[in-house]
PDB file of C-alpha atoms in Angstrom:
ATOM      1  CA  HIS U 802     -31.471 -72.099 -47.912  1.00 58.00           C
ATOM      2  CA  SER U 803     -29.586 -75.119 -48.647  1.00 66.00           C
ATOM      3  CA  ASP U 804     -30.057 -74.584 -52.336  1.00 68.00           C
ATOM      4  CA  HIS U 805     -28.633 -71.013 -51.868  1.00 63.00           C
ATOM      5  CA  ILE U 806     -25.681 -72.567 -49.973  1.00 65.00           C
ATOM      6  CA  LYS U 807     -25.237 -75.147 -52.644  1.00 66.00           C
ATOM      7  CA  ARG U 808     -25.425 -72.503 -55.404  1.00 68.00           C
ATOM      8  CA  ASN U 809     -23.033 -70.253 -53.561  1.00 69.00           C
ATOM      9  CA  HIS U 810     -20.805 -73.086 -52.905  1.00 71.00           C
ATOM     10  CA  PHE U 811     -21.060 -74.182 -56.502  1.00 74.00           C
ATOM     11  CA  LYS U 812     -20.319 -70.629 -57.695  1.00 78.00           C
ATOM     12  CA  GLY U 813     -17.321 -70.561 -55.393  1.00 76.00           C
ATOM     13  CA  TRP U 814     -16.161 -73.975 -56.674  1.00 75.00           C
ATOM     14  CA  VAL U 815     -16.669 -72.744 -60.363  1.00 81.00           C
ATOM     15  CA  LYS U 816     -14.823 -69.574 -59.450  1.00 82.00           C
ATOM     16  CA  ALA U 817     -11.977 -71.549 -57.851  1.00 81.00           C
ATOM     17  CA  LEU U 818     -11.906 -73.839 -60.880  1.00 82.00           C
ATOM     18  CA  ARG U 819     -11.760 -70.775 -63.188  1.00 84.00           C
ATOM     19  CA  ASP U 820      -9.139 -69.196 -61.084  1.00 82.00           C
ATOM     20  CA  THR U 821      -7.166 -72.428 -61.011  1.00 81.00           C
ATOM     21  CA  ARG U 822      -7.401 -72.726 -64.792  1.00 81.00           C
ATOM     22  CA  ALA U 823      -6.403 -69.056 -65.292  1.00 80.00           C
ATOM     23  CA  GLU U 824      -3.536 -69.603 -62.872  1.00 78.00           C
ATOM     24  CA  LYS U 825      -2.528 -72.594 -64.877  1.00 76.00           C
ATOM     25  CA  THR U 826      -2.743 -70.715 -68.117  1.00 77.00           C
ATOM     26  CA  ARG U 827      -0.625 -67.975 -66.573  1.00 73.00           C
ATOM     27  CA  LEU U 828       1.833 -70.465 -65.063  1.00 69.00           C
ATOM     28  CA  SER U 829       2.120 -72.314 -68.357  1.00 75.00           C
ATOM     29  CA  TRP U 830       2.707 -69.000 -70.064  1.00 72.00           C
ATOM     30  CA  ILE U 831       5.368 -68.084 -67.476  1.00 70.00           C
ATOM     31  CA  GLU U 832       6.803 -71.622 -67.724  1.00 71.00           C
ATOM     32  CA  ALA U 833       6.962 -71.308 -71.444  1.00 71.00           C
ATOM     33  CA  GLN U 834       8.635 -67.863 -71.149  1.00 71.00           C
ATOM     34  CA  LEU U 835      11.033 -69.302 -68.633  1.00 69.00           C
ATOM     35  CA  HIS U 836      11.737 -72.417 -70.713  1.00 71.00           C
ATOM     36  CA  SER U 837      12.164 -70.459 -73.728  1.00 72.00           C
ATOM     37  CA  ARG U 838      14.647 -68.161 -71.942  1.00 71.00           C
ATOM     38  CA  ILE U 839      16.360 -71.169 -70.545  1.00 71.00           C
ATOM     39  CA  ARG U 840      16.262 -72.809 -73.931  1.00 71.00           C
ATOM     40  CA  SER U 841      17.582 -69.537 -75.552  1.00 74.00           C
ATOM     41  CA  ARG U 842      20.369 -69.390 -73.057  1.00 76.00           C
ATOM     42  CA  ILE U 843      21.218 -73.055 -73.456  1.00 73.00           C
ATOM     43  CA  LEU U 844      21.070 -72.608 -77.224  1.00 73.00           C
ATOM     44  CA  ASN U 845      23.169 -69.522 -77.264  1.00 77.00           C
ATOM     45  CA  ARG U 846      25.743 -71.079 -75.009  1.00 83.00           C
ATOM     46  CA  TRP U 847      25.806 -74.221 -77.167  1.00 81.00           C
ATOM     47  CA  ASN U 848      26.209 -72.060 -80.331  1.00 79.00           C
ATOM     48  CA  ARG U 849      29.084 -70.143 -78.683  1.00 86.00           C
ATOM     49  CA  ARG U 850      30.785 -73.267 -77.717  1.00 87.00           C
ATOM     50  CA  ALA U 851      30.260 -74.845 -81.118  1.00 86.00           C
ATOM     51  CA  HIS U 852      31.667 -71.606 -82.729  1.00 87.00           C
ATOM     52  CA  GLU U 853      34.614 -71.557 -80.299  1.00 91.00           C
ATOM     53  CA  ARG U 854      35.416 -75.242 -81.026  1.00 90.00           C
ATOM     54  CA  LYS U 855      35.146 -74.594 -84.696  1.00 89.00           C
ATOM     55  CA  LEU U 856      37.597 -71.770 -84.362  1.00 91.00           C
ATOM     56  CA  GLN U 857      39.942 -74.008 -82.292  1.00 93.00           C
ATOM     57  CA  ILE U 858      39.747 -76.664 -84.804  1.00 91.00           C
ATOM     58  CA  THR U 859      40.417 -74.156 -87.621  1.00 92.00           C
ATOM     59  CA  VAL U 860      43.296 -72.716 -85.812  1.00 93.00           C
ATOM     60  CA  ALA U 861      44.816 -76.099 -84.974  1.00 93.00           C
ATOM     61  CA  PHE U 862      44.532 -77.137 -88.549  1.00 93.00           C
ATOM     62  CA  TRP U 863      46.289 -73.958 -89.835  1.00 92.00           C
ATOM     63  CA  GLU U 864      49.000 -74.213 -87.186  1.00 94.00           C
ATOM     64  CA  ALA U 865      49.630 -77.782 -88.252  1.00 93.00           C
ATOM     65  CA  LYS U 866      49.746 -76.843 -91.912  1.00 92.00           C
ATOM     66  CA  MET U 867      52.131 -73.888 -91.082  1.00 94.00           C
ATOM     67  CA  ARG U 868      54.408 -76.141 -89.025  1.00 94.00           C
ATOM     68  CA  LYS U 869      54.674 -78.543 -91.902  1.00 93.00           C
ATOM     69  CA  ALA U 870      55.357 -75.801 -94.389  1.00 92.00           C
ATOM     70  CA  LEU U 871      57.850 -74.267 -92.054  1.00 93.00           C
ATOM     71  CA  ALA U 872      59.608 -77.763 -91.661  1.00 93.00           C
ATOM     72  CA  ALA U 873      59.713 -78.178 -95.407  1.00 91.00           C
ATOM     73  CA  TYR U 874      61.203 -74.716 -95.824  1.00 91.00           C
ATOM     74  CA  ILE U 875      63.658 -75.217 -93.114  1.00 91.00           C
ATOM     75  CA  GLN U 876      64.692 -78.619 -94.678  1.00 91.00           C
ATOM     76  CA  ARG U 877      65.045 -77.141 -98.054  1.00 89.00           C
ATOM     77  CA  TYR U 878      67.148 -74.158 -96.885  1.00 93.00           C
ATOM     78  CA  GLU U 879      69.282 -76.301 -94.602  1.00 93.00           C
ATOM     79  CA  GLU U 880      70.283 -78.474 -97.653  1.00 91.00           C
ATOM     80  CA  GLU U 881      71.049 -75.208 -99.482  1.00 93.00           C
ATOM     81  CA  LEU U 882      72.887 -73.830 -96.522  1.00 94.00           C
ATOM     82  CA  ASN U 883      75.011 -77.104 -96.105  1.00 94.00           C
ATOM     83  CA  HIS U 884      75.787 -77.022 -99.846  1.00 95.00           C
ATOM     84  CA  THR U 885      76.978 -73.477 -99.538  1.00 95.00           C
ATOM     85  CA  ARG U 886      79.088 -74.273 -96.477  1.00 96.00           C
ATOM     86  CA  VAL U 887      80.741 -77.175 -98.337  1.00 96.00           C
ATOM     87  CA  GLN U 888      81.471 -74.673-101.253  1.00 97.00           C
ATOM     88  CA  LEU U 889      82.674 -72.086 -98.707  1.00 96.00           C
ATOM     89  CA  GLU U 890      85.138 -74.636 -97.193  1.00 96.00           C
ATOM     90  CA  GLU U 891      86.324 -75.617-100.571  1.00 96.00           C
ATOM     91  CA  ALA U 892      86.994 -72.018-101.385  1.00 97.00           C
ATOM     92  CA  LYS U 893      88.804 -71.447 -98.197  1.00 97.00           C
ATOM     93  CA  ALA U 894      90.980 -74.597 -98.879  1.00 96.00           C
ATOM     94  CA  ALA U 895      91.780 -73.218-102.419  1.00 96.00           C
ATOM     95  CA  ASN U 896      92.554 -69.793-100.869  1.00 96.00           C
ATOM     96  CA  ARG U 897      94.853 -71.393 -98.262  1.00 96.00           C
ATOM     97  CA  GLU U 898      96.599 -73.359-101.097  1.00 96.00           C
ATOM     98  CA  GLN U 899      97.028 -70.138-103.172  1.00 96.00           C
ATOM     99  CA  LYS U 900      98.432 -68.313-100.158  1.00 96.00           C
ATOM    100  CA  LYS U 901     100.939 -71.119 -99.666  1.00 96.00           C
ATOM    101  CA  ILE U 902     101.995 -70.969-103.224  1.00 96.00           C
ATOM    102  CA  LYS U 903     102.290 -67.119-103.071  1.00 96.00           C
ATOM    103  CA  SER U 904     104.293 -67.377 -99.888  1.00 94.00           C
ATOM    104  CA  SER U 905     106.578 -69.906-101.414  1.00 94.00           C
ATOM    105  CA  ILE U 906     107.248 -67.833-104.573  1.00 95.00           C
ATOM    106  CA  GLU U 907     107.849 -64.698-102.436  1.00 95.00           C
ATOM    107  CA  GLN U 908     110.316 -66.702-100.416  1.00 94.00           C
ATOM    108  CA  LYS U 909     112.120 -67.975-103.524  1.00 94.00           C
ATOM    109  CA  MET U 910     112.171 -64.323-104.919  1.00 94.00           C
ATOM    110  CA  LYS U 911     113.671 -63.030-101.700  1.00 93.00           C
ATOM    111  CA  GLN U 912     116.388 -65.859-101.848  1.00 92.00           C
ATOM    112  CA  ALA U 913     117.078 -65.091-105.484  1.00 91.00           C
ATOM    113  CA  PHE U 914     117.299 -61.289-104.755  1.00 91.00           C
ATOM    114  CA  LEU U 915     119.590 -61.984-101.681  1.00 91.00           C
ATOM    115  CA  ARG U 916     121.779 -64.329-103.835  1.00 90.00           C
ATOM    116  CA  SER U 917     122.110 -61.664-106.503  1.00 90.00           C
ATOM    117  CA  VAL U 918     122.897 -58.907-103.952  1.00 89.00           C
ATOM    118  CA  LYS U 919     125.505 -61.275-102.363  1.00 88.00           C
ATOM    119  CA  HIS U 920     127.096 -61.908-105.767  1.00 89.00           C
ATOM    120  CA  LEU U 921     127.086 -58.161-106.451  1.00 89.00           C
ATOM    121  CA  ASN U 922     128.768 -57.547-103.064  1.00 88.00           C
ATOM    122  CA  LEU U 923     131.295 -60.283-103.787  1.00 88.00           C
ATOM    123  CA  GLU U 924     132.049 -58.922-107.185  1.00 88.00           C
ATOM    124  CA  ALA U 925     132.430 -55.420-105.851  1.00 87.00           C
ATOM    125  CA  PHE U 926     134.692 -56.777-103.168  1.00 86.00           C
ATOM    126  CA  HIS U 927     136.899 -58.457-105.780  1.00 86.00           C
ATOM    127  CA  LEU U 928     136.907 -55.447-107.840  1.00 85.00           C
ATOM    128  CA  VAL U 929     137.963 -53.268-105.005  1.00 84.00           C
ATOM    129  CA  ASN U 930     140.764 -55.766-103.925  1.00 84.00           C
ATOM    130  CA  GLU U 931     142.019 -56.050-107.563  1.00 77.00           C
ATOM    131  CA  LEU U 932     142.063 -52.382-108.228  1.00 59.00           C
ATOM    132  CA  PRO U 933     145.367 -50.553-108.153  1.00 55.00           C
ATOM    133  CA  THR U 934     146.180 -47.877-105.582  1.00 53.00           C
ATOM    134  CA  GLU U 935     144.561 -44.600-105.365  1.00 53.00           C
ATOM    135  CA  GLU U 936     147.166 -42.788-107.509  1.00 51.00           C
ATOM    136  CA  ASP U 937     146.523 -45.273-110.282  1.00 49.00           C
ATOM    137  CA  THR U 938     142.776 -44.908-110.077  1.00 48.00           C
ATOM    138  CA  THR U 939     142.637 -41.138-110.476  1.00 49.00           C
ATOM    139  CA  MET U 940     143.304 -41.448-114.192  1.00 47.00           C
ATOM    140  CA  PRO U 941     141.679 -44.342-115.942  1.00 48.00           C
ATOM    141  CA  THR U 942     144.033 -46.508-117.750  1.00 47.00           C
ATOM    142  CA  VAL U 943     143.746 -49.148-120.200  1.00 46.00           C
ATOM    143  CA  GLN U 944     144.403 -51.759-117.477  1.00 46.00           C
ATOM    144  CA  ASN U 945     141.584 -50.221-115.184  1.00 47.00           C
ATOM    145  CA  GLN U 946     139.201 -50.234-118.155  1.00 48.00           C
ATOM    146  CA  SER U 947     140.051 -53.824-118.901  1.00 49.00           C
ATOM    147  CA  LEU U 948     139.443 -54.778-115.231  1.00 46.00           C
ATOM    148  CA  LEU U 949     136.043 -53.055-115.575  1.00 46.00           C
ATOM    149  CA  ALA U 950     135.239 -54.774-118.700  1.00 46.00           C
ATOM    150  CA  THR U 951     136.140 -58.200-117.350  1.00 48.00           C
ATOM    151  CA  SER U 952     133.965 -57.678-114.236  1.00 45.00           C
ATOM    152  CA  ASN U 953     130.940 -57.425-116.488  1.00 47.00           C
ATOM    153  CA  ASP U 954     131.836 -60.839-118.032  1.00 49.00           C
ATOM    154  CA  ILE U 955     131.959 -62.736-114.703  1.00 46.00           C
ATOM    155  CA  GLN U 956     129.647 -65.730-114.775  1.00 47.00           C
ATOM    156  CA  LEU U 957     127.789 -66.104-111.418  1.00 43.00           C
ATOM    157  CA  PRO U 958     127.281 -69.678-109.967  1.00 45.00           C
TER     158      PRO U 958
END
């Protein structure tokens, strides 16, 4: 009987050992699956972060490059704009000078015209004052014609 107990006990112990080994195998398989999932998640996350970082670095690189290009263009066109502004100011100054000259010439022409009108008025006044009376003017005489002729020869100052 003791042999029988020992054999049953031994069989139980072997069965327990097999069960334990099978359980270990199952656990190791499950553990491997879990680890591979965890590793997969970790690797995926690491890949995503690496990709995002690469994108950030690329974007930062191109932003810096674009800022430099923009600064260069701004500097170039600022110089051209300043040169154009100087030319514009020079043209405005020349235009103002020409307007002054034109205004001066117009003023001189007005004065000359007014002097000529003044002299014509004076000449007409002298002619009217020197002409004979109304009876004498109805018929042109040699004397009236000579007065008219001399009025054309008057030198104006």
